[in-house]
Amino acid sequence: MLGKVFLFSFLLYITRSPILALLILLVILYVIDRRFIGLSPSLIRPIKRMRRISRLKQELRANPHHASSKLDLARSLMESGKYRDALSYLREVEPVMEESADVAYEIGLCLLKLGELDEGKLYMDKALQLNPRVRFGDPYLQLGEAFTHKDPHKAVEWLERFRQEQSSSVEAYYRLGLLYKKLNREPEAKVAFRESLEVYRSLPKYSRRKQRRWAILARFK
């Protein structure tokens, strides 16, 4: 905190403008966070995503039956939180990718996010049947999150299964802790947050940066 105050004072001395000094300070803190911590969202990624969506739509106007472009577009829309739009494209590629566990998972995820829980579960079950290790067990976490209020007991079963499948992701244990908190299961939530930190400490240095954000968030829970 003292370092930030000192830096702001130094910038104020140089710029002679509190507003400009504050803006420069925020930029510096943002760059440091993106480089070493990762708590702040990327400002560039959404722009790149919008450009990619625009490009893929142009490709589909030229070639409306290109399944690969439809799938890429659906995934970009999912990243933007536009699950209904993404689902429409996934439905179009489903007939030619019936044996794809990833496509079944993505359709299931869209349905769960849109509140279509029962149909979403059917697709998640299909994805797991096609590939029990699809997305490293994430279907169990998504099902647990979606059914938290409708079927808490089943949600816990899915969370425990996810714990068995995923043992090396700091983010996974952090999200698991959040879901336990939603279920008012504080002891299990604390264990999940603690395991998140333990997993982080066990990681090699080169992979800690990608997971550091989740470790910091878990530490404050």
mmCIF file of C-alpha atoms in Angstrom:
data_model
loop_
_atom_site.group_PDB
_atom_site.id
_atom_site.type_symbol
_atom_site.label_atom_id
_atom_site.label_comp_id
_atom_site.label_asym_id
_atom_site.label_seq_id
_atom_site.Cartn_x
_atom_site.Cartn_y
_atom_site.Cartn_z
ATOM 1 C CA MET A 1 0.000 0.000 0.000
ATOM 2 C CA LEU A 2 2.801 2.401 0.911
ATOM 3 C CA GLY A 3 4.486 1.572 -2.388
ATOM 4 C CA LYS A 4 1.371 2.601 -4.298
ATOM 5 C CA VAL A 5 1.122 5.851 -2.343
ATOM 6 C CA PHE A 6 4.774 6.597 -3.029
ATOM 7 C CA LEU A 7 4.387 5.796 -6.729
ATOM 8 C CA PHE A 8 1.286 7.984 -6.986
ATOM 9 C CA SER A 9 3.115 10.849 -5.252
ATOM 10 C CA PHE A 10 6.034 10.443 -7.638
ATOM 11 C CA LEU A 11 3.747 10.437 -10.681
ATOM 12 C CA LEU A 12 1.876 13.446 -9.325
ATOM 13 C CA TYR A 13 5.165 15.296 -8.910
ATOM 14 C CA ILE A 14 6.100 14.527 -12.526
ATOM 15 C CA THR A 15 2.730 15.133 -14.199
ATOM 16 C CA ARG A 16 1.366 17.908 -11.947
ATOM 17 C CA SER A 17 -2.069 16.380 -12.612
ATOM 18 C CA PRO A 18 -3.870 14.103 -10.104
ATOM 19 C CA ILE A 19 -6.082 12.619 -12.820
ATOM 20 C CA LEU A 20 -3.192 11.864 -15.174
ATOM 21 C CA ALA A 21 -1.113 10.471 -12.307
ATOM 22 C CA LEU A 22 -3.993 8.199 -11.279
ATOM 23 C CA LEU A 23 -4.501 6.971 -14.845
ATOM 24 C CA ILE A 24 -0.801 6.173 -15.228
ATOM 25 C CA LEU A 25 -0.822 4.381 -11.870
ATOM 26 C CA LEU A 26 -3.814 2.270 -12.907
ATOM 27 C CA VAL A 27 -2.120 1.335 -16.174
ATOM 28 C CA ILE A 28 1.050 0.322 -14.332
ATOM 29 C CA LEU A 29 -0.887 -1.769 -11.812
ATOM 30 C CA TYR A 30 -2.883 -3.398 -14.605
ATOM 31 C CA VAL A 31 0.251 -4.347 -16.544
ATOM 32 C CA ILE A 32 1.871 -5.769 -13.405
ATOM 33 C CA ASP A 33 -1.253 -7.755 -12.576
ATOM 34 C CA ARG A 34 -1.586 -9.182 -16.098
ATOM 35 C CA ARG A 35 2.101 -10.092 -16.159
ATOM 36 C CA PHE A 36 2.502 -11.659 -12.733
ATOM 37 C CA ILE A 37 -0.900 -12.302 -11.105
ATOM 38 C CA GLY A 38 -3.815 -12.440 -13.538
ATOM 39 C CA LEU A 39 -6.709 -11.146 -11.433
ATOM 40 C CA SER A 40 -7.658 -8.439 -13.929
ATOM 41 C CA PRO A 41 -9.567 -9.443 -17.076
ATOM 42 C CA SER A 42 -7.835 -9.134 -20.418
ATOM 43 C CA LEU A 43 -8.814 -6.018 -22.359
ATOM 44 C CA ILE A 44 -7.531 -7.432 -25.639
ATOM 45 C CA ARG A 45 -9.165 -10.867 -25.590
ATOM 46 C CA PRO A 46 -12.778 -9.626 -26.045
ATOM 47 C CA ILE A 47 -11.688 -7.520 -29.027
ATOM 48 C CA LYS A 48 -9.946 -10.499 -30.622
ATOM 49 C CA ARG A 49 -13.014 -12.630 -29.942
ATOM 50 C CA MET A 50 -15.348 -10.126 -31.617
ATOM 51 C CA ARG A 51 -13.089 -9.988 -34.652
ATOM 52 C CA ARG A 52 -13.003 -13.785 -34.812
ATOM 53 C CA ILE A 53 -16.810 -13.966 -34.600
ATOM 54 C CA SER A 54 -17.141 -11.399 -37.385
ATOM 55 C CA ARG A 55 -14.647 -13.269 -39.571
ATOM 56 C CA LEU A 56 -16.367 -16.630 -39.031
ATOM 57 C CA LYS A 57 -19.765 -15.151 -39.893
ATOM 58 C CA GLN A 58 -18.311 -13.800 -43.127
ATOM 59 C CA GLU A 59 -16.897 -17.247 -43.925
ATOM 60 C CA LEU A 60 -20.295 -18.821 -43.332
ATOM 61 C CA ARG A 61 -22.015 -16.325 -45.602
ATOM 62 C CA ALA A 62 -19.640 -17.457 -48.339
ATOM 63 C CA ASN A 63 -19.906 -21.150 -47.405
ATOM 64 C CA PRO A 64 -23.058 -21.793 -45.314
ATOM 65 C CA HIS A 65 -22.410 -25.538 -44.979
ATOM 66 C CA HIS A 66 -18.883 -25.391 -43.544
ATOM 67 C CA ALA A 67 -19.241 -27.383 -40.309
ATOM 68 C CA SER A 68 -15.814 -26.483 -38.943
ATOM 69 C CA SER A 69 -16.555 -22.741 -39.171
ATOM 70 C CA LYS A 70 -19.923 -23.256 -37.476
ATOM 71 C CA LEU A 71 -18.258 -25.124 -34.629
ATOM 72 C CA ASP A 72 -15.565 -22.460 -34.195
ATOM 73 C CA LEU A 73 -18.239 -19.757 -34.229
ATOM 74 C CA ALA A 74 -20.322 -21.606 -31.646
ATOM 75 C CA ARG A 75 -17.303 -21.890 -29.341
ATOM 76 C CA SER A 76 -16.482 -18.200 -29.722
ATOM 77 C CA LEU A 77 -20.090 -17.305 -28.908
ATOM 78 C CA MET A 78 -19.949 -19.524 -25.818
ATOM 79 C CA GLU A 79 -16.840 -17.676 -24.670
ATOM 80 C CA SER A 80 -18.882 -14.477 -25.003
ATOM 81 C CA GLY A 81 -21.718 -15.938 -22.940
ATOM 82 C CA LYS A 82 -24.093 -16.044 -25.928
ATOM 83 C CA TYR A 83 -25.261 -19.586 -25.278
ATOM 84 C CA ARG A 84 -28.519 -19.421 -27.230
ATOM 85 C CA ASP A 85 -26.786 -18.246 -30.393
ATOM 86 C CA ALA A 86 -24.052 -20.836 -29.889
ATOM 87 C CA LEU A 87 -26.614 -23.595 -29.435
ATOM 88 C CA SER A 88 -28.212 -22.885 -32.810
ATOM 89 C CA TYR A 89 -24.878 -23.444 -34.577
ATOM 90 C CA LEU A 90 -24.108 -26.538 -32.507
ATOM 91 C CA ARG A 91 -27.474 -28.007 -33.485
ATOM 92 C CA GLU A 92 -26.518 -27.539 -37.127
ATOM 93 C CA VAL A 93 -23.233 -29.446 -36.783
ATOM 94 C CA GLU A 94 -24.655 -32.140 -34.494
ATOM 95 C CA PRO A 95 -25.852 -34.466 -37.315
ATOM 96 C CA VAL A 96 -22.336 -34.695 -38.801
ATOM 97 C CA MET A 97 -20.578 -34.894 -35.418
ATOM 98 C CA GLU A 98 -22.820 -37.288 -33.511
ATOM 99 C CA GLU A 99 -19.839 -39.227 -32.162
ATOM 100 C CA SER A 100 -18.005 -36.153 -30.872
ATOM 101 C CA ALA A 101 -17.872 -36.051 -27.084
ATOM 102 C CA ASP A 102 -16.806 -32.401 -27.217
ATOM 103 C CA VAL A 103 -19.831 -31.363 -29.282
ATOM 104 C CA ALA A 104 -22.183 -33.283 -26.980
ATOM 105 C CA TYR A 105 -20.537 -31.567 -23.990
ATOM 106 C CA GLU A 106 -20.881 -28.126 -25.583
ATOM 107 C CA ILE A 107 -24.549 -28.648 -26.441
ATOM 108 C CA GLY A 108 -25.136 -29.866 -22.901
ATOM 109 C CA LEU A 109 -23.345 -26.850 -21.442
ATOM 110 C CA CYS A 110 -25.417 -24.417 -23.506
ATOM 111 C CA LEU A 111 -28.628 -26.132 -22.411
ATOM 112 C CA LEU A 112 -27.601 -26.052 -18.748
ATOM 113 C CA LYS A 113 -26.725 -22.354 -18.980
ATOM 114 C CA LEU A 114 -30.115 -21.689 -20.602
ATOM 115 C CA GLY A 115 -31.959 -23.491 -17.806
ATOM 116 C CA GLU A 116 -32.831 -26.589 -19.850
ATOM 117 C CA LEU A 117 -31.470 -28.842 -17.124
ATOM 118 C CA ASP A 118 -32.958 -32.211 -18.032
ATOM 119 C CA GLU A 119 -31.984 -32.053 -21.701
ATOM 120 C CA GLY A 120 -28.616 -30.618 -20.745
ATOM 121 C CA LYS A 121 -28.000 -33.584 -18.447
ATOM 122 C CA LEU A 122 -28.826 -36.008 -21.274
ATOM 123 C CA TYR A 123 -26.158 -34.436 -23.457
ATOM 124 C CA MET A 124 -23.610 -34.402 -20.639
ATOM 125 C CA ASP A 125 -24.323 -38.096 -20.057
ATOM 126 C CA LYS A 126 -23.837 -38.723 -23.778
ATOM 127 C CA ALA A 127 -20.517 -36.852 -23.754
ATOM 128 C CA LEU A 128 -19.285 -38.947 -20.822
ATOM 129 C CA GLN A 129 -20.390 -42.153 -22.523
ATOM 130 C CA LEU A 130 -18.472 -41.228 -25.661
ATOM 131 C CA ASN A 131 -15.416 -40.211 -23.646
ATOM 132 C CA PRO A 132 -15.355 -40.636 -19.838
ATOM 133 C CA ARG A 133 -12.444 -38.169 -19.658
ATOM 134 C CA VAL A 134 -14.013 -35.456 -21.805
ATOM 135 C CA ARG A 135 -12.888 -31.992 -20.676
ATOM 136 C CA PHE A 136 -11.089 -33.580 -17.722
ATOM 137 C CA GLY A 137 -14.292 -34.216 -15.795
ATOM 138 C CA ASP A 138 -15.770 -30.743 -16.253
ATOM 139 C CA PRO A 139 -19.246 -32.169 -17.099
ATOM 140 C CA TYR A 140 -19.553 -33.251 -13.456
ATOM 141 C CA LEU A 141 -18.731 -29.750 -12.249
ATOM 142 C CA GLN A 142 -21.187 -28.159 -14.675
ATOM 143 C CA LEU A 143 -23.937 -30.583 -13.646
ATOM 144 C CA GLY A 144 -23.232 -29.947 -9.984
ATOM 145 C CA GLU A 145 -23.434 -26.197 -10.529
ATOM 146 C CA ALA A 146 -26.627 -26.391 -12.610
ATOM 147 C CA PHE A 147 -28.489 -28.699 -10.216
ATOM 148 C CA THR A 148 -27.411 -26.952 -7.001
ATOM 149 C CA HIS A 149 -30.946 -25.792 -6.193
ATOM 150 C CA LYS A 150 -33.039 -28.377 -8.051
ATOM 151 C CA ASP A 151 -31.328 -31.463 -6.606
ATOM 152 C CA PRO A 152 -28.674 -30.585 -3.979
ATOM 153 C CA HIS A 153 -28.011 -34.219 -3.062
ATOM 154 C CA LYS A 154 -27.272 -35.177 -6.662
ATOM 155 C CA ALA A 155 -25.228 -32.020 -7.101
ATOM 156 C CA VAL A 156 -22.936 -33.122 -4.269
ATOM 157 C CA GLU A 157 -22.518 -36.555 -5.869
ATOM 158 C CA TRP A 158 -21.396 -34.937 -9.110
ATOM 159 C CA LEU A 159 -19.010 -32.664 -7.246
ATOM 160 C CA GLU A 160 -17.426 -35.617 -5.486
ATOM 161 C CA ARG A 161 -17.048 -37.405 -8.809
ATOM 162 C CA PHE A 162 -15.415 -34.304 -10.224
ATOM 163 C CA ARG A 163 -12.985 -34.284 -7.293
ATOM 164 C CA GLN A 164 -11.977 -37.824 -8.229
ATOM 165 C CA GLU A 165 -11.474 -36.947 -11.892
ATOM 166 C CA GLN A 166 -9.658 -33.637 -11.488
ATOM 167 C CA SER A 167 -6.740 -33.540 -9.103
ATOM 168 C CA SER A 168 -4.237 -31.099 -10.613
ATOM 169 C CA SER A 169 -6.210 -27.939 -11.398
ATOM 170 C CA VAL A 170 -6.132 -25.027 -8.963
ATOM 171 C CA GLU A 171 -9.105 -23.437 -10.732
ATOM 172 C CA ALA A 172 -11.105 -26.660 -10.486
ATOM 173 C CA TYR A 173 -10.776 -26.891 -6.713
ATOM 174 C CA TYR A 174 -11.549 -23.185 -6.332
ATOM 175 C CA ARG A 175 -14.759 -23.559 -8.343
ATOM 176 C CA LEU A 176 -15.571 -26.669 -6.352
ATOM 177 C CA GLY A 177 -15.256 -24.642 -3.154
ATOM 178 C CA LEU A 178 -17.608 -21.983 -4.504
ATOM 179 C CA LEU A 179 -20.237 -24.603 -5.277
ATOM 180 C CA TYR A 180 -19.955 -26.099 -1.816
ATOM 181 C CA LYS A 181 -20.498 -22.615 -0.383
ATOM 182 C CA LYS A 182 -23.660 -22.283 -2.484
ATOM 183 C CA LEU A 183 -24.843 -25.535 -0.923
ATOM 184 C CA ASN A 184 -24.047 -24.148 2.566
ATOM 185 C CA ARG A 185 -21.499 -26.920 3.084
ATOM 186 C CA GLU A 186 -18.818 -24.759 4.664
ATOM 187 C CA PRO A 187 -16.499 -27.576 5.880
ATOM 188 C CA GLU A 188 -16.279 -29.083 2.380
ATOM 189 C CA ALA A 189 -15.813 -25.609 0.885
ATOM 190 C CA LYS A 190 -12.866 -24.906 3.194
ATOM 191 C CA VAL A 191 -11.309 -28.246 2.285
ATOM 192 C CA ALA A 192 -11.673 -27.486 -1.432
ATOM 193 C CA PHE A 193 -10.090 -24.033 -1.058
ATOM 194 C CA ARG A 194 -7.260 -25.532 0.993
ATOM 195 C CA GLU A 195 -6.718 -28.231 -1.623
ATOM 196 C CA SER A 196 -6.627 -25.502 -4.263
ATOM 197 C CA LEU A 197 -3.681 -23.897 -2.469
ATOM 198 C CA GLU A 198 -1.975 -27.247 -1.938
ATOM 199 C CA VAL A 199 -2.244 -28.076 -5.623
ATOM 200 C CA TYR A 200 -0.803 -24.656 -6.482
ATOM 201 C CA ARG A 201 2.193 -25.195 -4.200
ATOM 202 C CA SER A 202 2.848 -28.579 -5.802
ATOM 203 C CA LEU A 203 2.958 -27.179 -9.345
ATOM 204 C CA PRO A 204 6.270 -26.550 -11.110
ATOM 205 C CA LYS A 205 7.215 -22.885 -11.356
ATOM 206 C CA TYR A 206 6.569 -22.631 -15.093
ATOM 207 C CA SER A 207 2.887 -23.537 -14.678
ATOM 208 C CA ARG A 208 2.123 -21.510 -11.551
ATOM 209 C CA ARG A 209 1.515 -18.230 -13.362
ATOM 210 C CA LYS A 210 -1.516 -19.600 -15.222
ATOM 211 C CA GLN A 211 -3.013 -20.872 -11.964
ATOM 212 C CA ARG A 212 -1.929 -18.031 -9.648
ATOM 213 C CA ARG A 213 -5.194 -16.120 -9.966
ATOM 214 C CA TRP A 214 -7.212 -19.016 -8.539
ATOM 215 C CA ALA A 215 -4.759 -19.596 -5.713
ATOM 216 C CA ILE A 216 -5.024 -15.942 -4.654
ATOM 217 C CA LEU A 217 -8.826 -16.049 -4.779
ATOM 218 C CA ALA A 218 -8.867 -19.292 -2.781
ATOM 219 C CA ARG A 219 -6.596 -17.777 -0.140
ATOM 220 C CA PHE A 220 -9.161 -15.057 0.601
ATOM 221 C CA LYS A 221 -12.058 -17.485 1.028
#
